[in-house]
mmCIF file of C-alpha atoms in Angstrom:
data_model
loop_
_atom_site.group_PDB
_atom_site.id
_atom_site.type_symbol
_atom_site.label_atom_id
_atom_site.label_comp_id
_atom_site.label_asym_id
_atom_site.label_seq_id
_atom_site.Cartn_x
_atom_site.Cartn_y
_atom_site.Cartn_z
ATOM 1 C CA UNK R 1 86.230 75.580 110.334
ATOM 2 C CA UNK R 2 87.600 79.129 110.417
ATOM 3 C CA UNK R 3 85.267 82.108 110.360
ATOM 4 C CA UNK R 4 85.279 84.352 107.317
ATOM 5 C CA UNK R 5 86.622 87.185 109.498
ATOM 6 C CA UNK R 6 89.683 85.134 110.405
ATOM 7 C CA UNK R 7 90.246 84.122 106.800
ATOM 8 C CA UNK R 8 90.018 87.732 105.665
ATOM 9 C CA UNK R 9 92.430 88.727 108.410
ATOM 10 C CA UNK R 10 94.961 86.168 107.220
ATOM 11 C CA UNK R 11 94.808 87.643 103.721
ATOM 12 C CA UNK R 12 95.094 91.224 104.966
ATOM 13 C CA UNK R 13 97.897 90.848 107.470
ATOM 14 C CA UNK R 14 99.992 88.015 106.057
ATOM 15 C CA UNK R 15 102.282 90.156 103.915
ATOM 16 C CA UNK R 16 103.283 92.565 106.677
ATOM 17 C CA UNK R 17 104.897 89.805 108.747
ATOM 18 C CA UNK R 18 106.128 87.451 106.020
ATOM 19 C CA UNK R 19 109.816 88.275 106.472
ATOM 20 C CA UNK R 20 109.876 87.635 110.209
ATOM 21 C CA UNK R 21 107.539 84.621 110.126
ATOM 22 C CA UNK R 22 109.252 82.747 107.300
ATOM 23 C CA UNK R 23 112.606 82.736 109.090
ATOM 24 C CA UNK R 24 111.192 81.665 112.480
ATOM 25 C CA UNK R 25 111.146 78.082 113.824
ATOM 26 C CA UNK R 26 107.890 76.252 113.176
ATOM 27 C CA UNK R 27 106.154 76.733 116.553
ATOM 28 C CA UNK R 28 107.304 80.328 116.829
ATOM 29 C CA UNK R 29 106.144 80.939 113.253
ATOM 30 C CA UNK R 30 102.699 79.522 114.008
ATOM 31 C CA UNK R 31 102.413 81.658 117.135
ATOM 32 C CA UNK R 32 103.217 84.803 115.140
ATOM 33 C CA UNK R 33 100.806 83.915 112.351
ATOM 34 C CA UNK R 34 97.920 83.155 114.701
ATOM 35 C CA UNK R 35 98.672 86.216 116.832
ATOM 36 C CA UNK R 36 98.522 88.651 113.945
ATOM 37 C CA UNK R 37 95.251 87.088 112.780
ATOM 38 C CA UNK R 38 93.688 87.415 116.217
ATOM 39 C CA UNK R 39 95.070 90.930 116.747
ATOM 40 C CA UNK R 40 93.553 91.934 113.424
ATOM 41 C CA UNK R 41 90.110 90.519 114.291
ATOM 42 C CA UNK R 42 89.820 91.210 118.016
ATOM 43 C CA UNK R 43 92.534 93.761 118.751
ATOM 44 C CA UNK R 44 95.760 93.376 120.705
ATOM 45 C CA UNK R 45 94.269 94.097 124.118
ATOM 46 C CA UNK R 46 91.258 91.816 123.637
ATOM 47 C CA UNK R 47 93.358 88.825 122.577
ATOM 48 C CA UNK R 48 94.678 86.604 125.365
ATOM 49 C CA UNK R 49 97.714 84.347 125.389
ATOM 50 C CA UNK R 50 95.374 81.461 126.163
ATOM 51 C CA UNK R 51 93.400 82.147 122.955
ATOM 52 C CA UNK R 52 96.629 82.238 120.979
ATOM 53 C CA UNK R 53 97.786 78.961 122.506
ATOM 54 C CA UNK R 54 94.464 77.247 121.776
ATOM 55 C CA UNK R 55 94.493 78.361 118.141
ATOM 56 C CA UNK R 56 98.106 77.230 117.693
ATOM 57 C CA UNK R 57 97.355 73.902 119.383
ATOM 58 C CA UNK R 58 99.920 74.205 122.159
ATOM 59 C CA UNK R 59 99.798 74.993 125.864
ATOM 60 C CA UNK R 60 100.067 78.528 127.232
ATOM 61 C CA UNK R 61 103.475 77.698 128.806
ATOM 62 C CA UNK R 62 104.648 76.672 125.333
ATOM 63 C CA UNK R 63 103.746 80.132 124.031
ATOM 64 C CA UNK R 64 105.517 81.719 127.002
ATOM 65 C CA UNK R 65 108.609 79.650 126.210
ATOM 66 C CA UNK R 66 108.947 81.502 122.904
ATOM 67 C CA UNK R 67 107.518 84.866 124.016
ATOM 68 C CA UNK R 68 107.547 85.943 127.698
ATOM 69 C CA UNK R 69 104.470 88.089 127.087
ATOM 70 C CA UNK R 70 102.069 89.456 124.507
ATOM 71 C CA UNK R 71 104.187 92.571 124.078
ATOM 72 C CA UNK R 72 107.080 90.369 122.970
ATOM 73 C CA UNK R 73 104.909 88.861 120.239
ATOM 74 C CA UNK R 74 104.014 92.341 119.067
ATOM 75 C CA UNK R 75 107.677 93.340 119.172
ATOM 76 C CA UNK R 76 108.568 90.447 116.875
ATOM 77 C CA UNK R 77 105.849 91.497 114.421
ATOM 78 C CA UNK R 78 106.982 95.136 114.411
ATOM 79 C CA UNK R 79 110.712 94.373 114.159
ATOM 80 C CA UNK R 80 110.911 94.108 110.327
ATOM 81 C CA UNK R 81 109.230 97.522 109.940
ATOM 82 C CA UNK R 82 111.581 99.175 112.440
ATOM 83 C CA UNK R 83 114.581 97.569 110.771
ATOM 84 C CA UNK R 84 113.497 98.731 107.321
ATOM 85 C CA UNK R 85 112.823 102.241 108.638
ATOM 86 C CA UNK R 86 116.299 102.547 110.177
ATOM 87 C CA UNK R 87 117.903 101.336 106.950
ATOM 88 C CA UNK R 88 115.907 103.803 104.824
ATOM 89 C CA UNK R 89 116.945 106.745 107.004
ATOM 90 C CA UNK R 90 120.583 105.635 106.973
ATOM 91 C CA UNK R 91 120.500 105.665 103.174
ATOM 92 C CA UNK R 92 118.873 109.096 103.204
ATOM 93 C CA UNK R 93 121.518 110.487 105.554
ATOM 94 C CA UNK R 94 124.190 109.311 103.141
ATOM 95 C CA UNK R 95 122.457 110.796 100.081
ATOM 96 C CA UNK R 96 124.634 113.940 100.029
ATOM 97 C CA UNK R 97 123.147 117.400 99.450
ATOM 98 C CA UNK R 98 120.371 118.473 101.856
ATOM 99 C CA UNK R 99 117.659 118.457 99.187
ATOM 100 C CA UNK R 100 118.627 114.950 98.096
ATOM 101 C CA UNK R 101 118.645 113.811 101.717
ATOM 102 C CA UNK R 102 115.227 115.408 102.241
ATOM 103 C CA UNK R 103 113.551 113.544 99.406
ATOM 104 C CA UNK R 104 115.452 110.335 100.099
ATOM 105 C CA UNK R 105 114.055 110.450 103.643
ATOM 106 C CA UNK R 106 110.517 111.229 102.489
ATOM 107 C CA UNK R 107 110.480 108.520 99.832
ATOM 108 C CA UNK R 108 112.263 106.042 102.109
ATOM 109 C CA UNK R 109 109.800 106.457 104.971
ATOM 110 C CA UNK R 110 106.843 106.297 102.587
ATOM 111 C CA UNK R 111 108.137 103.098 100.990
ATOM 112 C CA UNK R 112 108.477 101.500 104.429
ATOM 113 C CA UNK R 113 104.898 102.492 105.304
ATOM 114 C CA UNK R 114 103.666 101.081 101.993
ATOM 115 C CA UNK R 115 105.526 97.820 102.530
ATOM 116 C CA UNK R 116 104.082 97.435 106.028
ATOM 117 C CA UNK R 117 100.765 99.208 105.405
ATOM 118 C CA UNK R 118 98.601 96.492 106.933
ATOM 119 C CA UNK R 119 100.583 96.610 110.163
ATOM 120 C CA UNK R 120 99.939 100.365 110.219
ATOM 121 C CA UNK R 121 96.237 99.624 109.765
ATOM 122 C CA UNK R 122 96.385 97.317 112.787
ATOM 123 C CA UNK R 123 97.879 100.202 114.769
ATOM 124 C CA UNK R 124 95.047 102.512 113.690
ATOM 125 C CA UNK R 125 92.372 100.162 115.009
ATOM 126 C CA UNK R 126 94.216 99.247 118.215
ATOM 127 C CA UNK R 127 97.195 101.631 118.808
ATOM 128 C CA UNK R 128 99.106 98.775 120.451
ATOM 129 C CA UNK R 129 102.219 99.088 118.236
ATOM 130 C CA UNK R 130 102.513 102.722 119.378
ATOM 131 C CA UNK R 131 102.344 101.899 123.094
ATOM 132 C CA UNK R 132 105.314 103.056 125.207
ATOM 133 C CA UNK R 133 108.159 100.562 125.215
ATOM 134 C CA UNK R 134 111.343 99.677 123.282
ATOM 135 C CA UNK R 135 109.552 99.496 119.925
ATOM 136 C CA UNK R 136 107.908 102.873 120.471
ATOM 137 C CA UNK R 137 111.249 104.414 121.487
ATOM 138 C CA UNK R 138 112.855 103.151 118.268
ATOM 139 C CA UNK R 139 109.941 104.407 116.185
ATOM 140 C CA UNK R 140 110.081 107.837 117.852
ATOM 141 C CA UNK R 141 113.832 108.045 117.266
ATOM 142 C CA UNK R 142 113.344 107.233 113.578
ATOM 143 C CA UNK R 143 110.601 109.835 113.191
ATOM 144 C CA UNK R 144 112.803 112.491 114.819
ATOM 145 C CA UNK R 145 115.634 111.495 112.476
ATOM 146 C CA UNK R 146 113.331 111.757 109.467
ATOM 147 C CA UNK R 147 112.171 115.213 110.563
ATOM 148 C CA UNK R 148 115.773 116.339 110.947
ATOM 149 C CA UNK R 149 116.622 115.219 107.405
ATOM 150 C CA UNK R 150 113.498 116.792 105.905
ATOM 151 C CA UNK R 151 114.014 120.119 107.690
ATOM 152 C CA UNK R 152 117.547 120.514 106.313
ATOM 153 C CA UNK R 153 120.466 122.452 107.814
ATOM 154 C CA UNK R 154 119.815 125.336 110.214
ATOM 155 C CA UNK R 155 116.002 125.240 109.974
ATOM 156 C CA UNK R 156 113.821 127.918 111.491
ATOM 157 C CA UNK R 157 110.723 127.138 113.507
ATOM 158 C CA UNK R 158 108.435 127.239 110.458
ATOM 159 C CA UNK R 159 110.734 124.859 108.558
ATOM 160 C CA UNK R 160 110.788 122.452 111.487
ATOM 161 C CA UNK R 161 106.975 122.505 111.688
ATOM 162 C CA UNK R 162 106.591 121.855 107.951
ATOM 163 C CA UNK R 163 109.125 119.042 108.171
ATOM 164 C CA UNK R 164 107.164 117.359 110.956
ATOM 165 C CA UNK R 165 103.962 117.819 108.946
ATOM 166 C CA UNK R 166 105.590 116.257 105.889
ATOM 167 C CA UNK R 167 106.732 113.200 107.840
ATOM 168 C CA UNK R 168 103.380 112.830 109.612
ATOM 169 C CA UNK R 169 101.344 113.054 106.394
ATOM 170 C CA UNK R 170 103.098 110.010 104.929
ATOM 171 C CA UNK R 171 101.298 107.453 107.073
ATOM 172 C CA UNK R 172 97.587 108.315 107.220
ATOM 173 C CA UNK R 173 96.876 107.986 103.475
ATOM 174 C CA UNK R 174 98.715 104.656 103.451
ATOM 175 C CA UNK R 175 96.448 103.387 106.230
ATOM 176 C CA UNK R 176 93.212 104.783 104.808
ATOM 177 C CA UNK R 177 93.894 103.613 101.244
ATOM 178 C CA UNK R 178 95.873 100.460 102.019
ATOM 179 C CA UNK R 179 93.946 98.516 99.354
ATOM 180 C CA UNK R 180 94.660 101.016 96.565
ATOM 181 C CA UNK R 181 97.293 100.207 93.914
ATOM 182 C CA UNK R 182 100.642 101.022 95.508
ATOM 183 C CA UNK R 183 102.140 103.025 92.577
ATOM 184 C CA UNK R 184 99.125 105.352 92.381
ATOM 185 C CA UNK R 185 98.995 105.756 96.160
ATOM 186 C CA UNK R 186 102.726 106.459 96.362
ATOM 187 C CA UNK R 187 102.531 109.107 93.633
ATOM 188 C CA UNK R 188 99.546 110.833 95.238
ATOM 189 C CA UNK R 189 101.183 110.967 98.676
ATOM 190 C CA UNK R 190 104.469 112.292 97.308
ATOM 191 C CA UNK R 191 102.637 114.935 95.305
ATOM 192 C CA UNK R 192 100.921 116.134 98.479
ATOM 193 C CA UNK R 193 104.237 116.349 100.330
ATOM 194 C CA UNK R 194 105.862 118.203 97.447
ATOM 195 C CA UNK R 195 103.068 120.761 97.444
ATOM 196 C CA UNK R 196 103.442 121.282 101.188
ATOM 197 C CA UNK R 197 107.200 121.750 101.100
ATOM 198 C CA UNK R 198 107.767 123.444 97.749
ATOM 199 C CA UNK R 199 104.418 124.965 96.810
ATOM 200 C CA UNK R 200 101.857 123.749 94.225
ATOM 201 C CA UNK R 201 103.892 124.853 91.207
ATOM 202 C CA UNK R 202 107.398 123.896 92.318
ATOM 203 C CA UNK R 203 109.460 121.656 90.050
ATOM 204 C CA UNK R 204 112.645 121.045 92.106
ATOM 205 C CA UNK R 205 114.372 117.703 92.587
ATOM 206 C CA UNK R 206 111.412 116.244 94.472
ATOM 207 C CA UNK R 207 109.128 113.529 93.144
ATOM 208 C CA UNK R 208 105.811 113.837 91.358
ATOM 209 C CA UNK R 209 107.081 116.125 88.596
ATOM 210 C CA UNK R 210 104.638 117.232 85.884
ATOM 211 C CA UNK R 211 104.257 115.001 82.871
ATOM 212 C CA UNK R 212 106.214 115.845 79.681
ATOM 213 C CA UNK R 213 104.925 119.033 78.092
ATOM 214 C CA UNK R 214 104.242 120.645 81.470
ATOM 215 C CA UNK R 215 100.795 119.114 81.980
ATOM 216 C CA UNK R 216 100.051 116.880 84.937
ATOM 217 C CA UNK R 217 96.722 115.490 83.658
ATOM 218 C CA UNK R 218 94.890 112.415 84.894
ATOM 219 C CA UNK R 219 94.380 109.099 83.120
ATOM 220 C CA UNK R 220 90.996 108.832 81.422
ATOM 221 C CA UNK R 221 90.800 105.064 81.993
ATOM 222 C CA UNK R 222 91.343 102.657 84.845
ATOM 223 C CA UNK R 223 93.037 99.279 84.713
ATOM 224 C CA UNK R 224 91.133 96.213 85.976
ATOM 225 C CA UNK R 225 93.234 96.322 89.165
ATOM 226 C CA UNK R 226 92.340 99.981 89.730
ATOM 227 C CA UNK R 227 88.649 99.268 89.139
ATOM 228 C CA UNK R 228 88.745 96.457 91.681
ATOM 229 C CA UNK R 229 90.535 98.701 94.195
ATOM 230 C CA UNK R 230 87.996 101.496 93.633
ATOM 231 C CA UNK R 231 85.091 99.145 94.289
ATOM 232 C CA UNK R 232 86.725 97.769 97.436
ATOM 233 C CA UNK R 233 87.355 101.283 98.720
ATOM 234 C CA UNK R 234 83.767 102.286 97.902
ATOM 235 C CA UNK R 235 82.400 99.229 99.716
ATOM 236 C CA UNK R 236 84.528 100.195 102.719
ATOM 237 C CA UNK R 237 82.913 103.640 102.809
ATOM 238 C CA UNK R 238 85.235 105.869 100.759
ATOM 239 C CA UNK R 239 83.577 108.487 98.554
ATOM 240 C CA UNK R 240 84.314 109.189 94.921
ATOM 241 C CA UNK R 241 86.557 112.178 95.633
ATOM 242 C CA UNK R 242 88.783 110.235 98.010
ATOM 243 C CA UNK R 243 88.985 107.267 95.635
ATOM 244 C CA UNK R 244 89.868 109.506 92.697
ATOM 245 C CA UNK R 245 92.648 111.173 94.694
ATOM 246 C CA UNK R 246 94.090 107.832 95.770
ATOM 247 C CA UNK R 247 94.049 106.348 92.267
ATOM 248 C CA UNK R 248 95.143 109.495 90.425
ATOM 249 C CA UNK R 249 92.100 109.667 88.128
ATOM 250 C CA UNK R 250 89.154 112.024 87.767
ATOM 251 C CA UNK R 251 85.961 111.649 89.787
ATOM 252 C CA UNK R 252 84.010 111.088 86.580
ATOM 253 C CA UNK R 253 86.280 108.162 85.730
ATOM 254 C CA UNK R 254 85.711 106.668 89.167
ATOM 255 C CA UNK R 255 81.922 107.085 89.001
ATOM 256 C CA UNK R 256 81.781 105.149 85.726
ATOM 257 C CA UNK R 257 82.932 102.060 87.589
ATOM 258 C CA UNK R 258 80.994 102.395 90.855
ATOM 259 C CA UNK R 259 77.538 100.897 91.487
ATOM 260 C CA UNK R 260 74.760 102.798 89.725
ATOM 261 C CA UNK R 261 73.248 104.066 92.972
ATOM 262 C CA UNK R 262 76.396 106.057 93.724
ATOM 263 C CA UNK R 263 75.736 109.752 93.159
ATOM 264 C CA UNK R 264 78.440 112.396 92.629
ATOM 265 C CA UNK R 265 79.397 114.191 95.851
#
């Protein structure tokens, strides 16, 4: 009988590897599924190939037949994210005018992080996906490409710094609020990037424009899905201010749906 931690891990990490697992042969698919569960519970470095083999129900040599080492398993898990990232930046580079390319790169990278947000969370707790190697080299190349597109033509030093800040700030909120509703999280992240690059009152071609009538405003009510996300985030240790920012509602709205013992910050 599986432990509750393993079951929770399967729920959390299953989506981030679905595309690579579903197209793999059966034994290879089972190795990838078990590996991501164990990495999520114990960490990459604390999980052995022998443990993976035992959970899959095959011998260690059978695992090595499909993957010469643990790093190769990790590479297979990361591959869909790297592929999606390269495709998003290629589309951004072909977007035309520099400002269009800038926002196509920002939105493209953010959408990749949102799609693979639970793999990013695994990296936060273990840092294994960011270890030096072919996958890291590809990720670094993509991040440099994104910074180049965001900075625009002939950037000065300040523009290059802001561009790197804009690219870097796309990932942390996705990791910290991975359980928040994706549309609200996406909008909040893009609004933060827009304010960094264009100033708090800019209205250019970037995302997160003010609502009709010139007022940004915040919804006064939360959907059942938002309420559930707020309670999960609160149980995980997030405060009302952070939850409100992630969901795009006021703190007062959040507090109405948190346990009664929660006091305003």
